CSV table of C-alpha atoms in Angstrom, one decimal:
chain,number,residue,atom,x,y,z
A,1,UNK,CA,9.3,-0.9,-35.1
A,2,UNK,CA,5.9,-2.3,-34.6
A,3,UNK,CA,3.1,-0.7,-33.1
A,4,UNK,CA,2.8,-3.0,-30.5
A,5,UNK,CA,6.6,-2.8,-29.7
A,6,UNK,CA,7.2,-0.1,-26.7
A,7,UNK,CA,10.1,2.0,-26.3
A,8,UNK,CA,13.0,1.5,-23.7
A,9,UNK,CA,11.6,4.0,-21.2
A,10,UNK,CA,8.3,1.9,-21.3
A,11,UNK,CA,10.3,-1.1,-20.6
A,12,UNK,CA,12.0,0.0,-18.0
A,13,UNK,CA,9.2,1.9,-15.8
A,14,UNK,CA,6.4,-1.3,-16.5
A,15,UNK,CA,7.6,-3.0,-13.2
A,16,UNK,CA,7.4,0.1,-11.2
A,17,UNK,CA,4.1,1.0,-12.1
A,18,UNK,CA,3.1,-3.0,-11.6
A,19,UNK,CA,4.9,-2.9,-8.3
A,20,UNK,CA,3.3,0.5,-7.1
A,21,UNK,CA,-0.6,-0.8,-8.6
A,22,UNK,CA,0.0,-4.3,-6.6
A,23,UNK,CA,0.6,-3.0,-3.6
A,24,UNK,CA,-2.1,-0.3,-3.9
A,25,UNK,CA,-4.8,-3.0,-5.0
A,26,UNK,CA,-4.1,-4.8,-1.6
A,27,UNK,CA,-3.4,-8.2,-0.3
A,28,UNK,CA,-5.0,-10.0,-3.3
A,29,UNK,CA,-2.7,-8.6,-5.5
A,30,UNK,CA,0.1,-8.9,-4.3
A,31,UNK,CA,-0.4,-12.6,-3.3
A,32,UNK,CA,-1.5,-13.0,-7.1
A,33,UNK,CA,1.9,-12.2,-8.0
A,34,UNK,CA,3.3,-15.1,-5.9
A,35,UNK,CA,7.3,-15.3,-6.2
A,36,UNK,CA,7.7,-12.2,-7.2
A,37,UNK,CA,7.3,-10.1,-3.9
A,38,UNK,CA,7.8,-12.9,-2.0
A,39,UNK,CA,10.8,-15.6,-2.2
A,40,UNK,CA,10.8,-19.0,-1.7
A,41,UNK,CA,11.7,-20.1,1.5
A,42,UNK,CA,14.2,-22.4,-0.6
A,43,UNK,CA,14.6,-21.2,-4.1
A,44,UNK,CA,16.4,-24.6,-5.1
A,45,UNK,CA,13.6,-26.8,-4.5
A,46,UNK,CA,11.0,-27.5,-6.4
A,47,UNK,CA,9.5,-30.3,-4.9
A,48,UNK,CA,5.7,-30.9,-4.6
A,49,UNK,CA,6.1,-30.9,-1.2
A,50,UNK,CA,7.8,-27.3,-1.4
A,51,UNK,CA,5.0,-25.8,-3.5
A,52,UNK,CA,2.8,-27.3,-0.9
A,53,UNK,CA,5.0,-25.5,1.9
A,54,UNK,CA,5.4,-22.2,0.1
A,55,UNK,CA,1.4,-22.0,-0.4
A,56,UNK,CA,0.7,-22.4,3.0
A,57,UNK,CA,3.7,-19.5,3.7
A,58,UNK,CA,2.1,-17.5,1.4
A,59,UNK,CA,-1.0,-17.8,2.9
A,60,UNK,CA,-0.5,-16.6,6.2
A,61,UNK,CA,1.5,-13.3,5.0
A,62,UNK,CA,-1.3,-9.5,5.2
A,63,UNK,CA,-0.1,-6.6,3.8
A,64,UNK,CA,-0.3,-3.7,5.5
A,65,UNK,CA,-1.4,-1.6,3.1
A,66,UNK,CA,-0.1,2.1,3.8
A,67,UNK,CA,0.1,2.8,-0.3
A,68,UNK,CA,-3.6,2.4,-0.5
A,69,UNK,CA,-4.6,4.5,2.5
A,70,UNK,CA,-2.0,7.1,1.7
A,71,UNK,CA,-3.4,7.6,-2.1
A,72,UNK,CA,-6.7,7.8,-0.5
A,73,UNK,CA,-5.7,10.1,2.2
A,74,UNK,CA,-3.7,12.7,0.0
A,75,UNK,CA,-6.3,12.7,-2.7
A,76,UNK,CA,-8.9,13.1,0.2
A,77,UNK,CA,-6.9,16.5,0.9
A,78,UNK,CA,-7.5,17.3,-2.7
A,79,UNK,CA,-11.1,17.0,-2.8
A,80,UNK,CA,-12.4,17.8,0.5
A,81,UNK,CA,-13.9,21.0,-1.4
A,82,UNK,CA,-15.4,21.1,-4.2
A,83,UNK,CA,-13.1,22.1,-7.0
A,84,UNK,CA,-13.8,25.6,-8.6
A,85,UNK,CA,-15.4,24.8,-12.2
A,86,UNK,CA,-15.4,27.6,-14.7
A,87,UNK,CA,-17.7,25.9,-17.7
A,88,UNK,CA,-18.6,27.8,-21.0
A,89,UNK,CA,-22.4,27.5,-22.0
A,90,UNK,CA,-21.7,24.3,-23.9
A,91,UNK,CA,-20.0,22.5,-21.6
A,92,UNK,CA,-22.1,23.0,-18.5
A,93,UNK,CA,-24.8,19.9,-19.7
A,94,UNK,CA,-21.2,18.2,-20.9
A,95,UNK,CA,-19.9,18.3,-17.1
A,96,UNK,CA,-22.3,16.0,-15.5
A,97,UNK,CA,-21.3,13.1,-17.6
A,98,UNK,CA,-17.8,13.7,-18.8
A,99,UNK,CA,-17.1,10.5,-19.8
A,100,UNK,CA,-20.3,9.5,-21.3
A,101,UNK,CA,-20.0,6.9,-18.8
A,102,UNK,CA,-22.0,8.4,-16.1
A,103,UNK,CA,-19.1,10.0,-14.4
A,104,UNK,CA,-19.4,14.3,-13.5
A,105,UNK,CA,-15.8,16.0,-14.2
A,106,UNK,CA,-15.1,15.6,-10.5
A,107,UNK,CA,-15.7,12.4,-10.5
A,108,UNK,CA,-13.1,11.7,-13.8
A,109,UNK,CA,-10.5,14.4,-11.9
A,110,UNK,CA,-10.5,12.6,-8.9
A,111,UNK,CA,-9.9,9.1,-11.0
A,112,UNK,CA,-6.6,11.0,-12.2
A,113,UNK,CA,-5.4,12.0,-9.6
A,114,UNK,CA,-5.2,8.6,-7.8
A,115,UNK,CA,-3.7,7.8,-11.1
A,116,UNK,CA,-0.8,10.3,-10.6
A,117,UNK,CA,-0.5,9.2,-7.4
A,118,UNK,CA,-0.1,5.5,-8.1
A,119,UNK,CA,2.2,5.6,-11.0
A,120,UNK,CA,2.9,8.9,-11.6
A,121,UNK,CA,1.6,9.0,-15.1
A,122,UNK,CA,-1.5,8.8,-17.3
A,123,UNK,CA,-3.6,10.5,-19.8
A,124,UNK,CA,-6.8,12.3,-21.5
A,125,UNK,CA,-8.1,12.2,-25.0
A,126,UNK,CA,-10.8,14.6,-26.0
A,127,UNK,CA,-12.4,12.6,-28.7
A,128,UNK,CA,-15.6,13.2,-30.8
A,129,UNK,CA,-18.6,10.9,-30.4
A,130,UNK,CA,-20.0,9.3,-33.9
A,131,UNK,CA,-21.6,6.0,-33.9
A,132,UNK,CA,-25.1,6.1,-32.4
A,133,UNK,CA,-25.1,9.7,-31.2
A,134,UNK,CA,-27.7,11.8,-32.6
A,135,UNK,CA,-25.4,15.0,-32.4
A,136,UNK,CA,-21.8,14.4,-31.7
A,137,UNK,CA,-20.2,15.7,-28.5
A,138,UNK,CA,-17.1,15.5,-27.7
A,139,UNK,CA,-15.8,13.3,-24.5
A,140,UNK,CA,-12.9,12.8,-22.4
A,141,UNK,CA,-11.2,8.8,-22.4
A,142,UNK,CA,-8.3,8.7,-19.5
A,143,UNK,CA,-5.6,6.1,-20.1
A,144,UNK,CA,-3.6,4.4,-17.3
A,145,UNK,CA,0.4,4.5,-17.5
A,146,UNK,CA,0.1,1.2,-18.9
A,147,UNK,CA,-1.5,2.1,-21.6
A,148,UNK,CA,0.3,4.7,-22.7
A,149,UNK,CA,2.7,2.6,-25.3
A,150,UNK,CA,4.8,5.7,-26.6
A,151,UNK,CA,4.6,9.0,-27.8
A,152,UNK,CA,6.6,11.6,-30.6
A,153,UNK,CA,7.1,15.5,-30.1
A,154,UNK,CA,8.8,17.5,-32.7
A,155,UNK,CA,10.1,20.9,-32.3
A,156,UNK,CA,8.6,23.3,-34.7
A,157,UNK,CA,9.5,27.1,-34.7
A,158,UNK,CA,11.3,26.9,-31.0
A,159,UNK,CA,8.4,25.2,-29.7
A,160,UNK,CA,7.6,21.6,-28.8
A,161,UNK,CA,4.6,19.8,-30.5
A,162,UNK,CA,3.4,16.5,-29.9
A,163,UNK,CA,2.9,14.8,-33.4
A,164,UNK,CA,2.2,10.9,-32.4
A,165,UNK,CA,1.1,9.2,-29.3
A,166,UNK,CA,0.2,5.4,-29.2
A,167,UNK,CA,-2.6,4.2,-26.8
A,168,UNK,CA,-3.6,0.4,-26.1
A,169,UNK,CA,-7.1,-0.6,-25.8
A,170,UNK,CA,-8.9,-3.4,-24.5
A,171,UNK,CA,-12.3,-4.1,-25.5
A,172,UNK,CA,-15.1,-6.7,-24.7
A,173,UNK,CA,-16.4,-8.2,-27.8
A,174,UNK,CA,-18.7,-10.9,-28.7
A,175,UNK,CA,-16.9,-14.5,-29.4
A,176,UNK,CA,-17.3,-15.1,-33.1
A,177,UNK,CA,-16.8,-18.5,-32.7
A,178,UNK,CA,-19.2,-18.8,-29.4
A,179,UNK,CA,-23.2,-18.4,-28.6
A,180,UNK,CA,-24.0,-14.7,-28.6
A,181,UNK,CA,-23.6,-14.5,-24.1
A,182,UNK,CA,-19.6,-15.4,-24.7
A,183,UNK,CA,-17.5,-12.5,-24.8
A,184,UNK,CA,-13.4,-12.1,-25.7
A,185,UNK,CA,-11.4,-9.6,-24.7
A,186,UNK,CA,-9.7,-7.9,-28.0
A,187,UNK,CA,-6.3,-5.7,-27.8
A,188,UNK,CA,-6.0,-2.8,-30.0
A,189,UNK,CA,-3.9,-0.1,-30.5
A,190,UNK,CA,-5.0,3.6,-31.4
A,191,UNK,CA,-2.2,5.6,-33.0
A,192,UNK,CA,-2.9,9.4,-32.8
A,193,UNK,CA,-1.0,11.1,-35.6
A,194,UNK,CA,-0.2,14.6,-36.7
A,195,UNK,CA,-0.2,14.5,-40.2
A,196,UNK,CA,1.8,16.9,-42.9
A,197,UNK,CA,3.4,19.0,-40.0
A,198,UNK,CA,5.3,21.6,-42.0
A,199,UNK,CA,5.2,24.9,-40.5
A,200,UNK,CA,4.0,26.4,-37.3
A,201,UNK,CA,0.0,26.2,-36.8
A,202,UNK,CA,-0.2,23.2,-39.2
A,203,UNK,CA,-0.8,19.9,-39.3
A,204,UNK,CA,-4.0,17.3,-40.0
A,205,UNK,CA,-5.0,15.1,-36.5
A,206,UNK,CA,-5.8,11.7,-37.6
A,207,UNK,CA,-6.4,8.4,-35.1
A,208,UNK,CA,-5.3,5.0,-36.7
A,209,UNK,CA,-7.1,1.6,-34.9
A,210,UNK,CA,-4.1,-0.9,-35.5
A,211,UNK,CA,-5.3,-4.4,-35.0
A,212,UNK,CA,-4.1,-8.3,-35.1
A,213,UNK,CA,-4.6,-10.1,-38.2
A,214,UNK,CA,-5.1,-13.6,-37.5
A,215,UNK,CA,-3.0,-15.0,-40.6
A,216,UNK,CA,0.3,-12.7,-40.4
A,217,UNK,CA,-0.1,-12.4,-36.4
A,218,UNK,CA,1.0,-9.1,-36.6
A,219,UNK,CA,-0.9,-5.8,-36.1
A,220,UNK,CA,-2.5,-3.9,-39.1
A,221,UNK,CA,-4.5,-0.7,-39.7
A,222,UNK,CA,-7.9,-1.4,-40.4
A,223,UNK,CA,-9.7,2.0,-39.8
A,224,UNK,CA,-8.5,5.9,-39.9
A,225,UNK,CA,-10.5,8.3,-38.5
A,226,UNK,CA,-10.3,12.6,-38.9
A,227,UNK,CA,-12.0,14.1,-36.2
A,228,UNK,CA,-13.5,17.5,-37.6
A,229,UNK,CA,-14.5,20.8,-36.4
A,230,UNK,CA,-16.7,22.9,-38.3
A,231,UNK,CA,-15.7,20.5,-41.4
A,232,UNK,CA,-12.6,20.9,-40.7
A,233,UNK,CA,-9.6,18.3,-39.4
A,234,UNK,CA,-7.8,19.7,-35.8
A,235,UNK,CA,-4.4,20.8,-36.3
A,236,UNK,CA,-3.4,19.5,-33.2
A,237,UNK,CA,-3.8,16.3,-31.0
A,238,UNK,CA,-6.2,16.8,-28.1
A,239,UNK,CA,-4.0,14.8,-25.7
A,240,UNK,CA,-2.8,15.4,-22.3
A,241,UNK,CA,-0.3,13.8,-20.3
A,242,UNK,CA,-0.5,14.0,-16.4
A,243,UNK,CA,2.4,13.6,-14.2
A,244,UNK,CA,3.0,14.2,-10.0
A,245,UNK,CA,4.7,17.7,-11.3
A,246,UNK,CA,3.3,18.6,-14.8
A,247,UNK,CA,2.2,17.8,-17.9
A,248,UNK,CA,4.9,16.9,-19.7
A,249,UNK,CA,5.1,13.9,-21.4
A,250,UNK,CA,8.6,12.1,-20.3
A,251,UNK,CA,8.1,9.6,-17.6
A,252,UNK,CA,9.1,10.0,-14.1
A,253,UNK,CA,9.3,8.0,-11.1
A,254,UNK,CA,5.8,7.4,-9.3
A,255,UNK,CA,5.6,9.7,-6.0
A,256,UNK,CA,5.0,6.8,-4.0
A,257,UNK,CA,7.7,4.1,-5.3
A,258,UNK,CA,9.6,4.5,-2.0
A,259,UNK,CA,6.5,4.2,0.0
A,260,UNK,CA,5.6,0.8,-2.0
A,261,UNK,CA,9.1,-0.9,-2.0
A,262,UNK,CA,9.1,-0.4,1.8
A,263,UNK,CA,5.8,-1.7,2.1
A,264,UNK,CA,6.5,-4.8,0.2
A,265,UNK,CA,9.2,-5.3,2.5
A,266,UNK,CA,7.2,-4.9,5.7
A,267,UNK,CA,4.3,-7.5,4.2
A,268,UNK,CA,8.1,-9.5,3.8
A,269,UNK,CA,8.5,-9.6,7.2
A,270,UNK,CA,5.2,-10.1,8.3
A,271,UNK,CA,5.3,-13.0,6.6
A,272,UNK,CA,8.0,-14.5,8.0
A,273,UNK,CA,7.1,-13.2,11.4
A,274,UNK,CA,3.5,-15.1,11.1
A,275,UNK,CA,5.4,-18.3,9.8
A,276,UNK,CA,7.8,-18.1,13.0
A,277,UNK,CA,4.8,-18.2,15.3
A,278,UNK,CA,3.2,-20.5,13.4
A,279,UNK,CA,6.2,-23.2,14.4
A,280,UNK,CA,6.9,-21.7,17.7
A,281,UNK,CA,3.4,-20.4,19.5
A,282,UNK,CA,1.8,-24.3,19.2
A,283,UNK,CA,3.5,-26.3,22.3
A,284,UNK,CA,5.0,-29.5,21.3
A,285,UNK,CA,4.8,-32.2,23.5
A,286,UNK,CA,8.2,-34.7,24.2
A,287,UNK,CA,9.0,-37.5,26.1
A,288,UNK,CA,11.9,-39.5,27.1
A,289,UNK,CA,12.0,-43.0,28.4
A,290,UNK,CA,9.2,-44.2,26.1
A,291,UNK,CA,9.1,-48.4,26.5
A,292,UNK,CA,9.9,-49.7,23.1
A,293,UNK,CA,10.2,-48.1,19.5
A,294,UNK,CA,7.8,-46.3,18.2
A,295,UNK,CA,6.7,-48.9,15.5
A,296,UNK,CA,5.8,-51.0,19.1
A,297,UNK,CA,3.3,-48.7,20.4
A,298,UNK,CA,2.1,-47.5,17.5
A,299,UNK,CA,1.4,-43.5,17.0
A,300,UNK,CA,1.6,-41.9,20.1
A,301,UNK,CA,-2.0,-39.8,20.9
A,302,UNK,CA,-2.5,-37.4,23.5
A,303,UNK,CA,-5.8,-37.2,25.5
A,304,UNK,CA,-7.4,-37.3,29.0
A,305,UNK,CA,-7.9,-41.7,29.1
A,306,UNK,CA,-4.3,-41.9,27.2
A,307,UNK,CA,-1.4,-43.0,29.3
A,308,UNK,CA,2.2,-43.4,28.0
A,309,UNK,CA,4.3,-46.0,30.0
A,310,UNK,CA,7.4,-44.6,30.5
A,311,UNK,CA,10.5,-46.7,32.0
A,312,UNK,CA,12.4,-45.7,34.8
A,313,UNK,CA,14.3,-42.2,34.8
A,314,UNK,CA,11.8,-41.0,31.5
A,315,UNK,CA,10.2,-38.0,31.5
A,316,UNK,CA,7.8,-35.6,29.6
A,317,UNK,CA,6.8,-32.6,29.3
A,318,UNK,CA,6.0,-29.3,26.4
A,319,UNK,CA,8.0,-27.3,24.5
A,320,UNK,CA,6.9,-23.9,24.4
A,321,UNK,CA,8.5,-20.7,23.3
A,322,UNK,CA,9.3,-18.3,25.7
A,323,UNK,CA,12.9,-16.1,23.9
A,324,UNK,CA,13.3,-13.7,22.2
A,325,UNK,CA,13.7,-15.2,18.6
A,326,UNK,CA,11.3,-13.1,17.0
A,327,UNK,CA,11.5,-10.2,19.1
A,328,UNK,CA,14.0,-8.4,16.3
A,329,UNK,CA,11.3,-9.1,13.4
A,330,UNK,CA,8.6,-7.7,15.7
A,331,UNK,CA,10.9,-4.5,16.3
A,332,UNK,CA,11.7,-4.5,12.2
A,333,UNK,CA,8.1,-4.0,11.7
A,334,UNK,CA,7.3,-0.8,13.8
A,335,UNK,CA,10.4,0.5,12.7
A,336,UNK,CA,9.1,0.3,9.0
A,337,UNK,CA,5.8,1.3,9.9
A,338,UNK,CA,7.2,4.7,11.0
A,339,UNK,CA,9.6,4.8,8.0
A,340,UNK,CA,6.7,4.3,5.8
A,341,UNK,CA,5.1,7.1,8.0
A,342,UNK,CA,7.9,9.4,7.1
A,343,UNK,CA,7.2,8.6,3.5
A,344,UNK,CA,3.6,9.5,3.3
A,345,UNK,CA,1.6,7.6,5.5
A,346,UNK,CA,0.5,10.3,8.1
A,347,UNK,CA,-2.4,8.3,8.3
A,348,UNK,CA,-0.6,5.5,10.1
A,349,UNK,CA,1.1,7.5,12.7
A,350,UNK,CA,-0.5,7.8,16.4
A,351,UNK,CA,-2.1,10.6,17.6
A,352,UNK,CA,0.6,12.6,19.8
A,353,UNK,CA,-3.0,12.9,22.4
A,354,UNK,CA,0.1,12.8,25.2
A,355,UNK,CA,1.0,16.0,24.5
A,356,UNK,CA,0.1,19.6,22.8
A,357,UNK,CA,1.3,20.9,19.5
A,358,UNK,CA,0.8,24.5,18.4
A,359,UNK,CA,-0.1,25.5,14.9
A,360,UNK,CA,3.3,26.1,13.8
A,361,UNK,CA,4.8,22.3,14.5
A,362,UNK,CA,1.7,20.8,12.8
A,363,UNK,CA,2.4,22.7,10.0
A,364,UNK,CA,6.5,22.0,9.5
A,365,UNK,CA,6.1,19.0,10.6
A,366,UNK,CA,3.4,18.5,7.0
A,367,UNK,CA,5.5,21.0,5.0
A,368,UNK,CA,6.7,18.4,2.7
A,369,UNK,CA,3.6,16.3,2.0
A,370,UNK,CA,1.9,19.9,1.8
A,371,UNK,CA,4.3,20.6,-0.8
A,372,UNK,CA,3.9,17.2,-3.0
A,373,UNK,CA,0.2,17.6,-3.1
A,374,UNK,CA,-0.2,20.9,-3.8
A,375,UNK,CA,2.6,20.1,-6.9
A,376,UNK,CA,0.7,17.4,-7.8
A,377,UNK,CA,-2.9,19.6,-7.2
A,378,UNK,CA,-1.3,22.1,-9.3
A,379,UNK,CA,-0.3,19.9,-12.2
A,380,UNK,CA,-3.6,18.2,-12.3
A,381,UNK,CA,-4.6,21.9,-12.5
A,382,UNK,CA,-3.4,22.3,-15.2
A,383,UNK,CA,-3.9,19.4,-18.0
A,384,UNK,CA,-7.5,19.3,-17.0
A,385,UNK,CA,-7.8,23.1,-18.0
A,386,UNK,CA,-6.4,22.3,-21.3
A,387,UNK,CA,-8.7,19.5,-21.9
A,388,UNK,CA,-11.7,21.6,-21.0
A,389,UNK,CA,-10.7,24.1,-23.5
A,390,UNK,CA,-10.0,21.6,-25.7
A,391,UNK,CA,-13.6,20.3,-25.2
A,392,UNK,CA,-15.2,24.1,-25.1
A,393,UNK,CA,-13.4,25.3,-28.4
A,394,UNK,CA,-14.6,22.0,-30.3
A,395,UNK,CA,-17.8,22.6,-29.5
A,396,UNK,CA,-18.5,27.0,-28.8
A,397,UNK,CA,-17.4,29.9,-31.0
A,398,UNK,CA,-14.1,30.7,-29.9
A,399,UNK,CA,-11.2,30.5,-32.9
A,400,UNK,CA,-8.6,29.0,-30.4
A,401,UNK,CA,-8.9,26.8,-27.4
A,402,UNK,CA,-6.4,29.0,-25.5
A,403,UNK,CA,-9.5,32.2,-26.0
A,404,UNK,CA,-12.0,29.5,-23.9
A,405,UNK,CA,-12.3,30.9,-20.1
A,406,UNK,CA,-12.9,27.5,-18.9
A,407,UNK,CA,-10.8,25.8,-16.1
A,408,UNK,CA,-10.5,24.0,-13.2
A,409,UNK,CA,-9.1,25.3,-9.8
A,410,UNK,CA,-8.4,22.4,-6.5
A,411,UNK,CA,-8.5,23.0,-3.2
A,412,UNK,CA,-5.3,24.1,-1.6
A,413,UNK,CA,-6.3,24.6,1.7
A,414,UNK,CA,-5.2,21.3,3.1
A,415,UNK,CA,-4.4,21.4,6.8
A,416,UNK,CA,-6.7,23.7,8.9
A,417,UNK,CA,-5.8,24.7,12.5
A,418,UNK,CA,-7.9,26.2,14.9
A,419,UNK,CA,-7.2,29.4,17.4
A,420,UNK,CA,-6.7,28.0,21.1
């Protein structure tokens, strides 16, 4: 199978995780995608004239985005404290720019976590600095969903051990054949393989960049890398995978997939709801009786020194729309505006100001959202505990990451209530 070639699982999930980033990256997106949240108003025609008439549909649709404002409100709950950092001497310089990107370990734990939320799934590679670094450190590299192609584990001795994971990369590079301000964007894949696995505690870690070759078009090795400790090659692969409920690395369903199918559905009917009044809020004028054809008197205009001769018995008048046509869209929307609420959109509900609620409703009535996020809290607990250690062992004293009293502990104090 080639490198590039992703498993089943990946296949199936891709349009989820699309569907659930669209909607959280907002109208843009989502109107970017064209046809494929929004039909045609007639599939069957393909007209000019019906490309012309489905832009200007498209136009007029807004999403109301309840996926973005509910990723931000939940991971808001999150982070409203500052997380609990436990950093061994040499990671406490490390912390402030995790990433060697500028961005603290908050900062890169907070970037997961709307990860998880959006899709469910992503990733963290401790990897060792080496080109232009005056002494290597290591550094943490997060990879989307999308990104993560595939992945091996292999039971050895009753346990589970990841041996291969396969991440895609895109990089900006120079154009060879432009002027030296044009730059390409370059796909690559990096293969992390755990080499000459044979009993418990061994194995050699080795990364493999896989890229395309021009002539054959498929992709090829063309660098290996061992990262080292002390001289000596990791017998294991500093990887983590992040879910809503764990680290494990099978894929499951993004917490908010329900939220973002019934928002797709609601910026549906919005849609149509806007192109309804767009037909039926503008008054058309009619007139009966008018003296001769219309290719006699021309174009008929309407203004204050127009008259229109009419013969005798015509008549004219507006139409205007006064039913109840679109009444059952406008009642479609508020009801999925409060199913969306049910889903995780607290955000959007109103403010019960009409009446009281004691501290015991407020907090049934959050119990489940309470419990998602402190799973998903818990979880992001978790992986980024083992990636510190990771990142402590490699560079402090300890003999095994697991002897490294480094972690990470979120706020689970979500919903305060006051005494009355």
């Amino acid at each position: 199978m080639p490198v590039n070639e992703p498993p089943q699982s990946y296949t199936d999930n891709a349009p989820i995780w699309r569907k659930c980033r669209d909607v959280y990256n907002g109208t843009e997106a989502v109107k970017e995608a064209g046809e494929l949240y929004l039909p045609r108003l007639d599939p069957n025609d393909n007209s000019a004239d019906a490309r012309r008439e489905f832009d200007s549909y498209l136009s007029r649709g807004v999403l109301y985005n309840s996926v973005g404002r509910t990723v931000a409100g939940l991971s808001g709950l999150i982070y409203q404290k500052e997380p609990t950092l436990t950093l061994t001497p040499p990671m406490e310089d490390h912390a402030l720019d995790i990433s060697l990107a500028d961005e603290s370990l908050t900062q890169f734990a907070m970037r997961l976590t709307r990860e998880v939320l959006i899709t469910g799934r992503c990733g963290v590679l401790v990897d060792m600095a080496r080109q232009g670094e005056a002494k290597p450190r290591p550094f943490w590299i997060a990879y989307t969903a999308e990104q993560i192609i595939g992945y091996t584990a292999t039971r050895i001795g009753g346990d589970s051990k990841l041996t291969r994971v396969i991440l895609k990369e895109t990089l900006e590079e120079r154009d060879p054949q432009g002027d030296e301000f044009t730059q390409v964007a370059v796909t690559q894949y990096r293969v992390l393989n755990l080499e000459d696995v044979e009993e418990e505690g061994g194995g050699v870690y080795r990364q493999t960049i896989y890229r395309q070759n021009e002539n054959v078009g498929d992709f090829v090795p063309v660098e290996t890398i061992t990262p080292l400790r002390r001289d000596k090659p990791l017998n294991f692969i500093p990887f983590s995978f992040f879910s809503s409920t764990g680290v494990r690395p099978e894929i499951q369903r993004p917490p908010l997939a329900d939220l973002a199918e019934i928002n797709l559905a609601h910026y549906r009917e919005s849609t149509d709801l806007a192109w309804g009044l767009h037909y039926t809020a503008m008054p058309q004028p009619w007139a009966s009786g008018i003296q001769g054809t219309a290719g006699d008197v021309g174009d008929l205009v309407i203004g204050p020194s127009t008259i229109w001769l009419l013969s005798e018995g015509g008549n004219a008048g507006y139409l205007e729309f006064t039913g109840q046509g679109l009444g059952a869209l406008r009642q479609s929307l508020q009801d999925l505006q409060q199913l969306m609420a049910t889903l995780g959109a607290r955000l959007l509900e109103t403010d019960p100001s009409s009446h009281a609620e004691t501290a015991t409703a407020v907090r049934m009535k959050h119990a489940g959202e309470n419990a998602t996020v402190s799973t998903l809290a818990a979880a992001i607990e978790t992986g980024l505990t083992y990636v510190m250690r990771w990142h402590g062992w490699w560079v402090g004293l300890e003999e095994e990451p697991a002897d490294s009293d480094a972690q990470i502990v979120l706020s689970r104090d979500y919903f305060a209530t006051r005494m009355s």
